[in-house]
GROMACS .gro file of N, CA, C and O in nm:
model
  480
    1GLN      N    1  -1.663  -1.210  -0.429
    1GLN     CA    2  -1.535  -1.202  -0.415
    1GLN      C    3  -1.438  -1.128  -0.420
    1GLN      O    4  -1.481  -1.016  -0.472
    2VAL      N    5  -1.381  -1.101  -0.325
    2VAL     CA    6  -1.315  -0.979  -0.295
    2VAL      C    7  -1.163  -1.016  -0.330
    2VAL      O    8  -1.063  -1.114  -0.352
    3GLN      N    9  -1.134  -0.892  -0.455
    3GLN     CA   10  -1.025  -0.876  -0.511
    3GLN      C   11  -0.971  -0.758  -0.528
    3GLN      O   12  -1.063  -0.644  -0.478
    4LEU      N   13  -0.821  -0.738  -0.527
    4LEU     CA   14  -0.775  -0.621  -0.496
    4LEU      C   15  -0.645  -0.611  -0.635
    4LEU      O   16  -0.597  -0.679  -0.661
    5VAL      N   17  -0.685  -0.496  -0.715
    5VAL     CA   18  -0.571  -0.465  -0.825
    5VAL      C   19  -0.488  -0.331  -0.823
    5VAL      O   20  -0.553  -0.272  -0.825
    6GLU      N   21  -0.343  -0.381  -0.812
    6GLU     CA   22  -0.263  -0.262  -0.780
    6GLU      C   23  -0.229  -0.226  -0.910
    6GLU      O   24  -0.200  -0.267  -1.008
    7SER      N   25  -0.190  -0.083  -0.941
    7SER     CA   26  -0.108  -0.021  -1.058
    7SER      C   27  -0.028   0.085  -0.988
    7SER      O   28  -0.059   0.153  -0.875
    8GLY      N   29   0.019   0.170  -1.103
    8GLY     CA   30   0.100   0.261  -1.102
    8GLY      C   31   0.208   0.270  -1.036
    8GLY      O   32   0.259   0.371  -1.053
    9GLY      N   33   0.293   0.167  -1.060
    9GLY     CA   34   0.409   0.129  -1.004
    9GLY      C   35   0.514   0.140  -1.149
    9GLY      O   36   0.432   0.189  -1.236
   10GLY      N   37   0.635   0.154  -1.125
   10GLY     CA   38   0.718   0.223  -1.220
   10GLY      C   39   0.858   0.209  -1.199
   10GLY      O   40   0.877   0.228  -1.071
   11SER      N   41   0.945   0.282  -1.261
   11SER     CA   42   1.063   0.360  -1.225
   11SER      C   43   1.088   0.489  -1.214
   11SER      O   44   1.029   0.583  -1.322
   12VAL      N   45   1.149   0.575  -1.091
   12VAL     CA   46   1.149   0.692  -1.102
   12VAL      C   47   1.288   0.710  -1.022
   12VAL      O   48   1.350   0.606  -0.981
   13GLN      N   49   1.315   0.864  -1.059
   13GLN     CA   50   1.452   0.851  -1.012
   13GLN      C   51   1.438   0.934  -0.872
   13GLN      O   52   1.333   0.971  -0.813
   14ALA      N   53   1.532   0.901  -0.733
   14ALA     CA   54   1.537   0.954  -0.643
   14ALA      C   55   1.485   1.100  -0.625
   14ALA      O   56   1.557   1.202  -0.725
   15GLY      N   57   1.379   1.113  -0.531
   15GLY     CA   58   1.323   1.247  -0.532
   15GLY      C   59   1.196   1.266  -0.587
   15GLY      O   60   1.109   1.375  -0.592
   16GLY      N   61   1.159   1.194  -0.685
   16GLY     CA   62   1.061   1.189  -0.784
   16GLY      C   63   0.942   1.133  -0.689
   16GLY      O   64   0.921   1.110  -0.556
   17SER      N   65   0.784   1.143  -0.743
   17SER     CA   66   0.684   1.075  -0.692
   17SER      C   67   0.596   0.984  -0.773
   17SER      O   68   0.630   0.985  -0.908
   18LEU      N   69   0.540   0.899  -0.720
   18LEU     CA   70   0.446   0.794  -0.793
   18LEU      C   71   0.358   0.789  -0.682
   18LEU      O   72   0.357   0.815  -0.617
   19ARG      N   73   0.222   0.762  -0.782
   19ARG     CA   74   0.106   0.705  -0.685
   19ARG      C   75   0.010   0.620  -0.712
   19ARG      O   76   0.022   0.569  -0.869
   20LEU      N   77   0.058   0.518  -0.653
   20LEU     CA   78   0.001   0.368  -0.655
   20LEU      C   79  -0.140   0.421  -0.597
   20LEU      O   80  -0.214   0.477  -0.512
   21SER      N   81  -0.215   0.282  -0.706
   21SER     CA   82  -0.386   0.282  -0.698
   21SER      C   83  -0.420   0.123  -0.654
   21SER      O   84  -0.335   0.051  -0.685
   22CYS      N   85  -0.512   0.101  -0.584
   22CYS     CA   86  -0.580  -0.009  -0.537
   22CYS      C   87  -0.717  -0.023  -0.596
   22CYS      O   88  -0.796   0.026  -0.489
   23ALA      N   89  -0.751  -0.112  -0.672
   23ALA     CA   90  -0.899  -0.093  -0.719
   23ALA      C   91  -0.939  -0.229  -0.653
   23ALA      O   92  -0.909  -0.300  -0.668
   24ALA      N   93  -1.023  -0.204  -0.546
   24ALA     CA   94  -1.090  -0.267  -0.479
   24ALA      C   95  -1.236  -0.359  -0.560
   24ALA      O   96  -1.332  -0.262  -0.609
   25SER      N   97  -1.306  -0.465  -0.526
   25SER     CA   98  -1.403  -0.521  -0.570
   25SER      C   99  -1.486  -0.643  -0.510
   25SER      O  100  -1.386  -0.694  -0.454
   26GLY      N  101  -1.614  -0.638  -0.457
   26GLY     CA  102  -1.651  -0.711  -0.392
   26GLY      C  103  -1.675  -0.667  -0.255
   26GLY      O  104  -1.715  -0.757  -0.143
   27PHE      N  105  -1.614  -0.581  -0.230
   27PHE     CA  106  -1.640  -0.526  -0.087
   27PHE      C  107  -1.632  -0.347  -0.087
   27PHE      O  108  -1.575  -0.304  -0.219
   28THR      N  109  -1.626  -0.269   0.023
   28THR     CA  110  -1.643  -0.158   0.010
   28THR      C  111  -1.549  -0.089   0.031
   28THR      O  112  -1.523  -0.115   0.214
   29VAL      N  113  -1.436  -0.026   0.022
   29VAL     CA  114  -1.319   0.017   0.101
   29VAL      C  115  -1.334   0.076   0.246
   29VAL      O  116  -1.251   0.048   0.367
   30SER      N  117  -1.435   0.175   0.230
   30SER     CA  118  -1.491   0.254   0.352
   30SER      C  119  -1.477   0.196   0.457
   30SER      O  120  -1.479   0.229   0.573
   31SER      N  121  -1.550   0.027   0.445
   31SER     CA  122  -1.571  -0.026   0.565
   31SER      C  123  -1.491  -0.144   0.617
   31SER      O  124  -1.486  -0.200   0.674
   32TYR      N  125  -1.367  -0.120   0.518
   32TYR     CA  126  -1.269  -0.185   0.557
   32TYR      C  127  -1.144  -0.162   0.597
   32TYR      O  128  -1.134  -0.014   0.587
   33CYS      N  129  -1.044  -0.222   0.675
   33CYS     CA  130  -0.911  -0.184   0.672
   33CYS      C  131  -0.843  -0.228   0.560
   33CYS      O  132  -0.837  -0.300   0.503
   34MET      N  133  -0.752  -0.117   0.522
   34MET     CA  134  -0.696  -0.091   0.425
   34MET      C  135  -0.559  -0.058   0.457
   34MET      O  136  -0.504  -0.035   0.508
   35ALA      N  137  -0.474  -0.156   0.359
   35ALA     CA  138  -0.305  -0.126   0.413
   35ALA      C  139  -0.226  -0.142   0.260
   35ALA      O  140  -0.266  -0.179   0.198
   36TRP      N  141  -0.105  -0.078   0.274
   36TRP     CA  142   0.001  -0.123   0.193
   36TRP      C  143   0.126  -0.175   0.231
   36TRP      O  144   0.139  -0.121   0.369
   37PHE      N  145   0.150  -0.282   0.200
   37PHE     CA  146   0.306  -0.367   0.238
   37PHE      C  147   0.393  -0.326   0.130
   37PHE      O  148   0.353  -0.337   0.007
   38ARG      N  149   0.545  -0.407   0.161
   38ARG     CA  150   0.617  -0.349   0.081
   38ARG      C  151   0.723  -0.476   0.108
   38ARG      O  152   0.721  -0.559   0.200
   39GLN      N  153   0.773  -0.528  -0.015
   39GLN     CA  154   0.856  -0.664  -0.018
   39GLN      C  155   0.975  -0.636  -0.063
   39GLN      O  156   0.975  -0.602  -0.213
   40VAL      N  157   1.095  -0.644  -0.025
   40VAL     CA  158   1.202  -0.662  -0.104
   40VAL      C  159   1.267  -0.760  -0.123
   40VAL      O  160   1.255  -0.817  -0.072
   41PRO      N  161   1.321  -0.805  -0.229
   41PRO     CA  162   1.384  -0.920  -0.299
   41PRO      C  163   1.525  -0.921  -0.173
   41PRO      O  164   1.559  -0.904  -0.164
   42GLY      N  165   1.512  -1.075  -0.145
   42GLY     CA  166   1.618  -1.114  -0.074
   42GLY      C  167   1.574  -1.269  -0.013
   42GLY      O  168   1.458  -1.309  -0.072
   43ASP      N  169   1.658  -1.324   0.070
   43ASP     CA  170   1.612  -1.474   0.112
   43ASP      C  171   1.487  -1.481   0.196
   43ASP      O  172   1.452  -1.609   0.167
   44LYS      N  173   1.427  -1.397   0.258
   44LYS     CA  174   1.329  -1.397   0.306
   44LYS      C  175   1.195  -1.363   0.251
   44LYS      O  176   1.093  -1.385   0.253
   45ASN      N  177   1.224  -1.251   0.180
   45ASN     CA  178   1.121  -1.186   0.111
   45ASN      C  179   0.981  -1.159   0.236
   45ASN      O  180   0.872  -1.140   0.156
   46GLU      N  181   1.060  -1.082   0.302
   46GLU     CA  182   0.945  -1.018   0.430
   46GLU      C  183   0.885  -0.904   0.356
   46GLU      O  184   0.934  -0.788   0.312
   47ARG      N  185   0.728  -0.897   0.396
   47ARG     CA  186   0.662  -0.795   0.359
   47ARG      C  187   0.643  -0.720   0.490
   47ARG      O  188   0.596  -0.753   0.605
   48VAL      N  189   0.668  -0.563   0.460
   48VAL     CA  190   0.669  -0.476   0.561
   48VAL      C  191   0.557  -0.376   0.568
   48VAL      O  192   0.557  -0.300   0.445
   49GLY      N  193   0.462  -0.398   0.668
   49GLY     CA  194   0.355  -0.277   0.663
   49GLY      C  195   0.433  -0.128   0.609
   49GLY      O  196   0.542  -0.081   0.687
   50VAL      N  197   0.335  -0.056   0.521
   50VAL     CA  198   0.424   0.080   0.492
   50VAL      C  199   0.324   0.175   0.542
   50VAL      O  200   0.329   0.272   0.597
   51ALA      N  201   0.188   0.152   0.510
   51ALA     CA  202   0.058   0.213   0.598
   51ALA      C  203  -0.061   0.128   0.626
   51ALA      O  204  -0.095   0.048   0.522
   52VAL      N  205  -0.092   0.172   0.708
   52VAL     CA  206  -0.218   0.139   0.774
   52VAL      C  207  -0.347   0.252   0.750
   52VAL      O  208  -0.338   0.330   0.837
   53PHE      N  209  -0.447   0.220   0.681
   53PHE     CA  210  -0.572   0.312   0.687
   53PHE      C  211  -0.677   0.230   0.764
   53PHE      O  212  -0.780   0.149   0.674
   54ASP      N  213  -0.710   0.279   0.913
   54ASP     CA  214  -0.812   0.193   0.968
   54ASP      C  215  -0.960   0.239   0.947
   54ASP      O  216  -0.993   0.354   0.846
   55THR      N  217  -1.064   0.184   0.998
   55THR     CA  218  -1.172   0.185   0.965
   55THR      C  219  -1.218   0.347   1.058
   55THR      O  220  -1.291   0.371   0.980
   56ASP      N  221  -1.117   0.372   1.155
   56ASP     CA  222  -1.185   0.489   1.237
   56ASP      C  223  -1.125   0.635   1.112
   56ASP      O  224  -1.107   0.703   1.177
   57ALA      N  225  -1.042   0.595   1.019
   57ALA     CA  226  -1.001   0.686   0.939
   57ALA      C  227  -0.855   0.748   1.014
   57ALA      O  228  -0.791   0.833   0.895
   58SER      N  229  -0.804   0.648   1.080
   58SER     CA  230  -0.660   0.717   1.121
   58SER      C  231  -0.582   0.618   1.027
   58SER      O  232  -0.636   0.505   0.999
   59THR      N  233  -0.439   0.667   1.029
   59THR     CA  234  -0.376   0.589   0.919
   59THR      C  235  -0.244   0.610   0.995
   59THR      O  236  -0.177   0.692   1.082
   60VAL      N  237  -0.155   0.481   1.013
   60VAL     CA  238  -0.033   0.454   1.066
   60VAL      C  239   0.066   0.440   0.963
   60VAL      O  240   0.051   0.370   0.914
   61TYR      N  241   0.158   0.503   0.992
   61TYR     CA  242   0.284   0.516   0.862
   61TYR      C  243   0.402   0.441   0.904
   61TYR      O  244   0.442   0.477   1.033
   62LEU      N  245   0.458   0.394   0.843
   62LEU     CA  246   0.618   0.347   0.898
   62LEU      C  247   0.678   0.447   0.910
   62LEU      O  248   0.674   0.546   0.844
   63ASP      N  249   0.808   0.428   0.978
   63ASP     CA  250   0.842   0.542   1.014
   63ASP      C  251   0.943   0.613   0.900
   63ASP      O  252   0.939   0.730   0.883
   64SER      N  253   0.958   0.508   0.849
   64SER     CA  254   1.095   0.571   0.725
   64SER      C  255   1.008   0.645   0.606
   64SER      O  256   1.053   0.705   0.543
   65VAL      N  257   0.895   0.659   0.628
   65VAL     CA  258   0.788   0.677   0.519
   65VAL      C  259   0.714   0.837   0.577
   65VAL      O  260   0.642   0.904   0.480
   66LYS      N  261   0.704   0.832   0.665
   66LYS     CA  262   0.624   0.943   0.753
   66LYS      C  263   0.670   1.078   0.680
   66LYS      O  264   0.805   1.113   0.674
   67GLY      N  265   0.563   1.175   0.672
   67GLY     CA  266   0.603   1.281   0.592
   67GLY      C  267   0.622   1.276   0.422
   67GLY      O  268   0.637   1.399   0.366
   68ARG      N  269   0.616   1.154   0.374
   68ARG     CA  270   0.634   1.157   0.212
   68ARG      C  271   0.554   1.086   0.185
   68ARG      O  272   0.502   1.092   0.038
   69PHE      N  273   0.493   0.972   0.261
   69PHE     CA  274   0.365   0.894   0.197
   69PHE      C  275   0.230   0.943   0.221
   69PHE      O  276   0.223   0.955   0.382
   70THR      N  277   0.140   0.926   0.149
   70THR     CA  278   0.026   0.949   0.194
   70THR      C  279  -0.075   0.842   0.156
   70THR      O  280  -0.079   0.824   0.003
   71VAL      N  281  -0.190   0.806   0.255
   71VAL     CA  282  -0.274   0.703   0.215
   71VAL      C  283  -0.435   0.789   0.177
   71VAL      O  284  -0.467   0.890   0.286
   72SER      N  285  -0.486   0.760   0.058
   72SER     CA  286  -0.614   0.849   0.051
   72SER      C  287  -0.754   0.715   0.004
   72SER      O  288  -0.661   0.620  -0.021
   73GLU      N  289  -0.845   0.764   0.026
   73GLU     CA  290  -0.958   0.663  -0.074
   73GLU      C  291  -1.032   0.749  -0.132
   73GLU      O  292  -1.056   0.852  -0.079
   74ASP      N  293  -1.109   0.701  -0.265
   74ASP     CA  294  -1.195   0.768  -0.339
   74ASP      C  295  -1.305   0.676  -0.317
   74ASP      O  296  -1.281   0.556  -0.370
   75ASN      N  297  -1.379   0.676  -0.266
   75ASN     CA  298  -1.515   0.573  -0.249
   75ASN      C  299  -1.636   0.568  -0.336
   75ASN      O  300  -1.657   0.489  -0.352
   76ALA      N  301  -1.611   0.702  -0.444
   76ALA     CA  302  -1.690   0.675  -0.543
   76ALA      C  303  -1.631   0.574  -0.654
   76ALA      O  304  -1.696   0.498  -0.713
   77LYS      N  305  -1.538   0.562  -0.638
   77LYS     CA  306  -1.430   0.483  -0.740
   77LYS      C  307  -1.403   0.331  -0.639
   77LYS      O  308  -1.331   0.241  -0.718
   78ASN      N  309  -1.441   0.366  -0.521
   78ASN     CA  310  -1.384   0.247  -0.422
   78ASN      C  311  -1.239   0.200  -0.458
   78ASN      O  312  -1.174   0.067  -0.491
   79THR      N  313  -1.148   0.306  -0.438
   79THR     CA  314  -1.033   0.262  -0.482
   79THR      C  315  -0.933   0.372  -0.355
   79THR      O  316  -0.996   0.438  -0.306
   80LEU      N  317  -0.849   0.241  -0.326
   80LEU     CA  318  -0.745   0.297  -0.206
   80LEU      C  319  -0.572   0.374  -0.285
   80LEU      O  320  -0.566   0.288  -0.424
   81PHE      N  321  -0.521   0.488  -0.266
   81PHE     CA  322  -0.450   0.530  -0.306
   81PHE      C  323  -0.306   0.567  -0.219
   81PHE      O  324  -0.326   0.534  -0.084
   82LEU      N  325  -0.181   0.563  -0.266
   82LEU     CA  326  -0.053   0.580  -0.207
   82LEU      C  327   0.020   0.670  -0.268
   82LEU      O  328   0.060   0.610  -0.388
   83GLN      N  329   0.009   0.798  -0.229
   83GLN     CA  330   0.109   0.865  -0.304
   83GLN      C  331   0.223   0.905  -0.240
   83GLN      O  332   0.243   0.942  -0.109
   84MET      N  333   0.323   0.855  -0.322
   84MET     CA  334   0.443   0.873  -0.287
   84MET      C  335   0.539   1.013  -0.309
   84MET      O  336   0.569   0.977  -0.414
   85ASN      N  337   0.587   1.060  -0.243
   85ASN     CA  338   0.661   1.205  -0.271
   85ASN      C  339   0.838   1.138  -0.224
   85ASN      O  340   0.803   1.095  -0.119
   86ASN      N  341   0.917   1.263  -0.289
   86ASN     CA  342   1.028   1.245  -0.217
   86ASN      C  343   1.110   1.112  -0.207
   86ASN      O  344   1.165   1.067  -0.125
   87LEU      N  345   1.091   1.053  -0.316
   87LEU     CA  346   1.117   0.877  -0.287
   87LEU      C  347   1.269   0.876  -0.312
   87LEU      O  348   1.338   0.966  -0.361
   88LYS      N  349   1.310   0.763  -0.218
   88LYS     CA  350   1.420   0.772  -0.212
   88LYS      C  351   1.473   0.613  -0.253
   88LYS      O  352   1.372   0.544  -0.287
   89VAL      N  353   1.603   0.562  -0.273
   89VAL     CA  354   1.622   0.424  -0.317
   89VAL      C  355   1.583   0.320  -0.268
   89VAL      O  356   1.551   0.204  -0.313
   90ASP      N  357   1.578   0.320  -0.120
   90ASP     CA  358   1.551   0.213   0.002
   90ASP      C  359   1.387   0.226  -0.032
   90ASP      O  360   1.359   0.114   0.035
   91ASP      N  361   1.324   0.276  -0.122
   91ASP     CA  362   1.175   0.279  -0.084
   91ASP      C  363   1.181   0.181  -0.228
   91ASP      O  364   1.041   0.098  -0.236
   92THR      N  365   1.283   0.102  -0.286
   92THR     CA  366   1.263   0.035  -0.377
   92THR      C  367   1.189  -0.098  -0.326
   92THR      O  368   1.230  -0.173  -0.230
   93GLY      N  369   1.085  -0.152  -0.409
   93GLY     CA  370   1.002  -0.296  -0.385
   93GLY      C  371   0.909  -0.312  -0.443
   93GLY      O  372   0.856  -0.227  -0.527
   94THR      N  373   0.838  -0.452  -0.417
   94THR     CA  374   0.688  -0.480  -0.477
   94THR      C  375   0.575  -0.420  -0.325
   94THR      O  376   0.627  -0.444  -0.274
   95TYR      N  377   0.511  -0.362  -0.380
   95TYR     CA  378   0.422  -0.310  -0.322
   95TYR      C  379   0.267  -0.387  -0.337
   95TYR      O  380   0.230  -0.435  -0.434
   96PHE      N  381   0.219  -0.385  -0.216
   96PHE     CA  382   0.100  -0.483  -0.214
   96PHE      C  383  -0.029  -0.400  -0.151
   96PHE      O  384   0.039  -0.345  -0.024
   97CYS      N  385  -0.104  -0.422  -0.172
   97CYS     CA  386  -0.236  -0.327  -0.129
   97CYS      C  387  -0.310  -0.506  -0.063
   97CYS      O  388  -0.275  -0.600  -0.093
   98ALA      N  389  -0.402  -0.437   0.079
   98ALA     CA  390  -0.431  -0.537   0.173
   98ALA      C  391  -0.577  -0.491   0.236
   98ALA      O  392  -0.554  -0.387   0.232
   99ALA      N  393  -0.645  -0.602   0.232
   99ALA     CA  394  -0.792  -0.539   0.296
   99ALA      C  395  -0.848  -0.623   0.398
   99ALA      O  396  -0.808  -0.756   0.343
  100ALA      N  397  -0.903  -0.601   0.502
  100ALA     CA  398  -0.962  -0.694   0.568
  100ALA      C  399  -1.078  -0.630   0.648
  100ALA      O  400  -1.081  -0.494   0.651
  101PRO      N  401  -1.205  -0.674   0.727
  101PRO     CA  402  -1.287  -0.623   0.790
  101PRO      C  403  -1.237  -0.556   0.890
  101PRO      O  404  -1.278  -0.450   0.913
  102ARG      N  405  -1.131  -0.602   0.989
  102ARG     CA  406  -1.035  -0.529   1.090
  102ARG      C  407  -0.926  -0.534   1.024
  102ARG      O  408  -0.840  -0.664   0.969
  103CYS      N  409  -0.817  -0.486   1.087
  103CYS     CA  410  -0.670  -0.478   1.072
  103CYS      C  411  -0.591  -0.613   1.166
  103CYS      O  412  -0.530  -0.581   1.249
  104ILE      N  413  -0.657  -0.674   1.101
  104ILE     CA  414  -0.569  -0.836   1.167
  104ILE      C  415  -0.480  -0.910   1.038
  104ILE      O  416  -0.556  -0.909   0.939
  105TYR      N  417  -0.354  -0.895   1.060
  105TYR     CA  418  -0.263  -0.942   0.970
  105TYR      C  419  -0.304  -1.088   0.858
  105TYR      O  420  -0.322  -1.099   0.766
  106SER      N  421  -0.368  -1.187   0.953
  106SER     CA  422  -0.386  -1.309   0.908
  106SER      C  423  -0.486  -1.291   0.826
  106SER      O  424  -0.524  -1.393   0.727
  107ASP      N  425  -0.583  -1.186   0.865
  107ASP     CA  426  -0.715  -1.179   0.778
  107ASP      C  427  -0.727  -1.112   0.660
  107ASP      O  428  -0.804  -1.075   0.551
  108TYR      N  429  -0.603  -1.031   0.612
  108TYR     CA  430  -0.582  -0.978   0.505
  108TYR      C  431  -0.563  -1.069   0.360
  108TYR      O  432  -0.553  -1.176   0.352
  109THR      N  433  -0.627  -1.012   0.254
  109THR     CA  434  -0.677  -1.063   0.153
  109THR      C  435  -0.547  -0.962   0.047
  109THR      O  436  -0.579  -0.820   0.086
  110TRP      N  437  -0.467  -1.013   0.005
  110TRP     CA  438  -0.366  -0.925  -0.104
  110TRP      C  439  -0.376  -0.906  -0.253
  110TRP      O  440  -0.482  -0.988  -0.328
  111GLY      N  441  -0.355  -0.798  -0.272
  111GLY     CA  442  -0.343  -0.786  -0.434
  111GLY      C  443  -0.212  -0.880  -0.481
  111GLY      O  444  -0.116  -0.940  -0.443
  112GLN      N  445  -0.218  -0.841  -0.639
  112GLN     CA  446  -0.102  -0.909  -0.675
  112GLN      C  447   0.027  -0.844  -0.685
  112GLN      O  448   0.140  -0.892  -0.683
  113GLY      N  449   0.064  -0.691  -0.649
  113GLY     CA  450   0.169  -0.640  -0.641
  113GLY      C  451   0.196  -0.562  -0.755
  113GLY      O  452   0.204  -0.607  -0.869
  114THR      N  453   0.236  -0.436  -0.677
  114THR     CA  454   0.317  -0.386  -0.835
  114THR      C  455   0.446  -0.311  -0.802
  114THR      O  456   0.487  -0.273  -0.688
  115GLN      N  457   0.507  -0.332  -0.869
  115GLN     CA  458   0.669  -0.298  -0.856
  115GLN      C  459   0.693  -0.140  -0.853
  115GLN      O  460   0.680  -0.072  -0.970
  116VAL      N  461   0.782  -0.077  -0.735
  116VAL     CA  462   0.862   0.029  -0.751
  116VAL      C  463   0.993   0.042  -0.740
  116VAL      O  464   1.048  -0.049  -0.684
  117THR      N  465   1.071   0.108  -0.870
  117THR     CA  466   1.204   0.106  -0.843
  117THR      C  467   1.246   0.212  -0.835
  117THR      O  468   1.223   0.347  -0.950
  118VAL      N  469   1.354   0.264  -0.762
  118VAL     CA  470   1.374   0.401  -0.747
  118VAL      C  471   1.543   0.411  -0.784
  118VAL      O  472   1.618   0.359  -0.693
  119SER      N  473   1.579   0.520  -0.877
  119SER     CA  474   1.728   0.506  -0.889
  119SER      C  475   1.774   0.588  -0.841
  119SER      O  476   1.716   0.732  -0.845
  120ALA      N  477   1.914   0.628  -0.781
  120ALA     CA  478   2.011   0.755  -0.787
  120ALA      C  479   2.046   0.827  -0.918
  120ALA      O  480   2.086   0.899  -0.886
   0.00000   0.00000   0.00000
């Protein structure tokens, strides 16, 4: 059973930092494509890809977070992290961890999400 549990969200002032965690079970994160998505409240509640950590160890970031967000994984803990620095109000949203054998959106298994609120 593939499961993902996010944690580490909260409220922070602009310029602050948060580290999100995604604890995985039922598979090994090092062998999967892992990703972080963000959903902002609205009529469509669209989920936007924030970062994708591919199986070849390359990472693709959303342009608006480049230089501020960093994805890493701890193989011993089978956990994916998203380090978020210099947070901006526009970073506010619900962050979801996702995993799949390959980086194919329709194949992702999703976590429950963790809320990040950045205030001015």
